[in-house]
Coordinates of C-alpha atoms in Angstrom, one line a residue:
P5 CA -1.8 -2.3 24.7
E6 CA -4.5 -5.2 24.8
Y7 CA -1.8 -8.1 23.6
N8 CA 0.6 -6.8 25.7
E9 CA -2.1 -7.4 28.2
W10 CA -3.1 -10.6 27.4
E11 CA 0.5 -12.0 26.7
K12 CA 1.3 -10.9 30.2
N13 CA -1.5 -12.9 31.7
N14 CA -1.4 -16.4 29.4
K15 CA 2.3 -17.4 30.0
N16 CA 1.3 -20.8 27.9
F17 CA 0.0 -19.5 24.8
N18 CA 1.6 -17.3 22.3
I19 CA 0.5 -14.9 19.4
F20 CA -0.8 -17.6 16.9
D21 CA -3.2 -18.9 20.0
Y22 CA -4.1 -15.0 19.9
L23 CA -4.9 -15.0 16.5
T24 CA -7.0 -17.5 16.6
I25 CA -9.0 -15.9 19.4
K26 CA -9.3 -13.0 18.5
C27 CA -9.4 -12.9 14.9
S28 CA -11.3 -14.8 12.1
I29 CA -10.7 -16.2 8.7
E30 CA -11.6 -13.9 6.6
Q31 CA -10.1 -11.4 8.8
V32 CA -6.9 -12.3 8.5
L33 CA -6.7 -13.0 4.7
V34 CA -8.2 -9.2 4.4
T35 CA -5.1 -8.3 6.0
S36 CA -2.7 -10.0 4.7
S37 CA -3.6 -8.7 0.8
L38 CA -2.0 -5.6 2.1
F39 CA 1.1 -7.8 2.9
Y40 CA 1.0 -9.1 -0.7
P41 CA -0.6 -6.3 -3.0
E42 CA -1.9 -7.4 -6.4
L43 CA -0.5 -5.1 -9.2
V44 CA -1.6 -4.7 -12.4
F45 CA 1.2 -3.7 -15.8
F46 CA 0.7 -0.8 -18.0
E47 CA 3.1 0.7 -20.4
G48 CA 6.0 -0.5 -17.9
C49 CA 4.8 1.1 -14.9
A50 CA 3.2 -1.4 -11.9
F51 CA 0.8 0.0 -10.0
L52 CA -1.4 -1.3 -6.8
K53 CA -4.9 -2.6 -8.5
N54 CA -6.9 -1.6 -5.5
S55 CA -5.2 1.4 -4.9
R56 CA -8.0 4.6 -3.7
Q57 CA -5.5 6.9 -5.6
L58 CA -7.0 5.1 -8.7
E59 CA -10.3 7.1 -8.3
Y60 CA -8.6 10.5 -9.4
L61 CA -6.4 9.2 -12.0
N62 CA -8.1 11.5 -14.8
S63 CA -7.4 14.8 -12.2
F64 CA -3.9 13.6 -11.6
L65 CA -3.0 12.8 -15.8
E66 CA -4.3 16.0 -16.7
N67 CA -1.3 17.7 -15.6
S68 CA 1.5 15.9 -17.9
V69 CA 3.1 13.9 -15.3
S70 CA 5.7 11.0 -15.3
K71 CA 5.6 7.5 -15.1
E72 CA 7.7 7.6 -12.2
E73 CA 5.3 10.5 -10.4
T74 CA 2.4 8.9 -11.4
E75 CA 3.5 5.3 -9.9
R76 CA 4.1 7.2 -6.8
Y77 CA 1.1 9.0 -6.4
I78 CA -1.3 5.7 -7.3
N79 CA 1.0 3.1 -5.0
C80 CA 0.7 5.6 -2.0
F81 CA -0.7 3.8 0.8
F82 CA -2.3 6.6 3.6
L83 CA -2.3 4.2 6.3
E84 CA -3.8 6.3 9.1
N85 CA -7.4 6.7 6.3
Y86 CA -7.5 2.9 6.7
F87 CA -6.4 2.3 10.9
M88 CA -7.3 5.4 12.0
P89 CA -5.6 5.9 15.0
K90 CA -6.7 7.0 18.4
S91 CA -3.5 7.8 20.6
Q92 CA -0.2 8.1 20.0
Q93 CA 0.5 5.0 21.2
E94 CA -1.4 3.3 18.2
K95 CA 0.2 5.9 16.2
T96 CA 3.4 4.7 17.1
M97 CA 2.3 0.9 16.0
L98 CA 1.2 1.7 12.9
F99 CA 4.1 3.5 12.1
K100 CA 5.5 -0.1 13.2
I101 CA 3.4 -2.0 11.1
A102 CA 4.2 0.6 8.1
E103 CA 7.9 -0.7 8.6
L104 CA 7.0 -3.8 8.0
L105 CA 4.9 -3.8 5.6
K106 CA 7.7 -1.6 3.8
D107 CA 10.6 -4.6 4.5
N108 CA 8.1 -7.3 3.1
L109 CA 7.2 -5.7 0.1
E110 CA 10.9 -5.0 -0.6
V111 CA 11.3 -8.4 -0.6
L112 CA 8.9 -9.7 -2.2
F113 CA 8.8 -7.3 -5.5
K114 CA 12.4 -8.3 -5.6
A115 CA 11.7 -11.4 -5.9
K116 CA 8.7 -11.6 -7.5
Y117 CA 9.0 -8.9 -10.3
S118 CA 12.7 -8.9 -10.2
D119 CA 12.6 -6.7 -13.9
Y120 CA 11.3 -4.2 -12.1
Q121 CA 13.9 -2.0 -10.0
F122 CA 11.1 0.2 -7.2
E123 CA 12.4 2.2 -4.9
F124 CA 10.1 2.3 -1.6
E125 CA 9.3 5.8 0.7
L126 CA 8.0 5.9 3.9
F127 CA 7.2 9.0 5.3
E128 CA 4.4 11.7 7.0
D129 CA 2.2 13.9 5.7
E130 CA 0.8 16.7 7.3
Y131 CA -2.3 15.9 6.1
D132 CA -2.5 12.5 5.7
G133 CA 0.0 11.1 8.3
I134 CA 1.9 8.0 7.6
C135 CA 2.3 7.3 3.8
L136 CA 3.7 4.5 2.1
T137 CA 4.7 4.3 -1.5
F138 CA 6.2 2.7 -4.1
Y139 CA 7.4 3.5 -8.2
Q140 CA 10.3 3.1 -10.5
K141 CA 12.9 5.8 -10.1
N142 CA 14.4 7.5 -13.6
N143 CA 11.7 6.6 -15.0
S144 CA 11.1 10.5 -16.4
E145 CA 9.0 9.6 -19.6
I146 CA 5.1 11.2 -19.8
I147 CA 2.2 8.9 -20.5
D148 CA 1.0 10.1 -23.7
D149 CA -2.2 8.2 -24.8
K150 CA -4.0 9.5 -21.2
Q151 CA -7.3 8.2 -22.4
N152 CA -6.3 4.6 -23.2
F153 CA -3.9 4.4 -19.7
I154 CA -7.2 5.2 -18.0
N155 CA -9.6 3.0 -20.2
Y156 CA -6.9 0.0 -19.3
F157 CA -7.6 1.0 -15.3
K158 CA -11.3 1.3 -15.9
E159 CA -11.2 -2.4 -17.7
K160 CA -9.2 -3.8 -15.3
C161 CA -9.8 -2.6 -12.1
N162 CA -13.7 -2.3 -12.3
L163 CA -12.8 1.4 -11.4
S164 CA -15.3 4.5 -11.9
V165 CA -12.6 7.0 -12.6
D166 CA -13.6 10.8 -12.4

């Protein structure tokens, strides 16, 4: 809405002019980390280094879940927790961002992590809203040494895990 109005009233400018006026270098850098996230690897699994879900890793692992389920859970972006849409129009825009993010990660991960075959899912959860996750399909192996797994993430991600 705001950008569309700005674009309509500023015919000689483009989206980069808008970004220059509205966003600082720090804001662009931080936002770009959504599209180029850092991963950590453990026992054939790949996880978002800055996942909020890692805080609940210990509780999650108590249920003897597969590596696929663990990746799917840990790598979930609950976009509405980061960007809280105030209207249906903003929610539609957020879904568009999620689609762009999914497309970008599919291309990025295929090029950067060619040894891994990631599946990407974009869905809307009743409680958490728009979600995007990725995982390796058919990785049904159970994580045996859960404490070693947790310690690894505490060290790599500077976490205090429950």
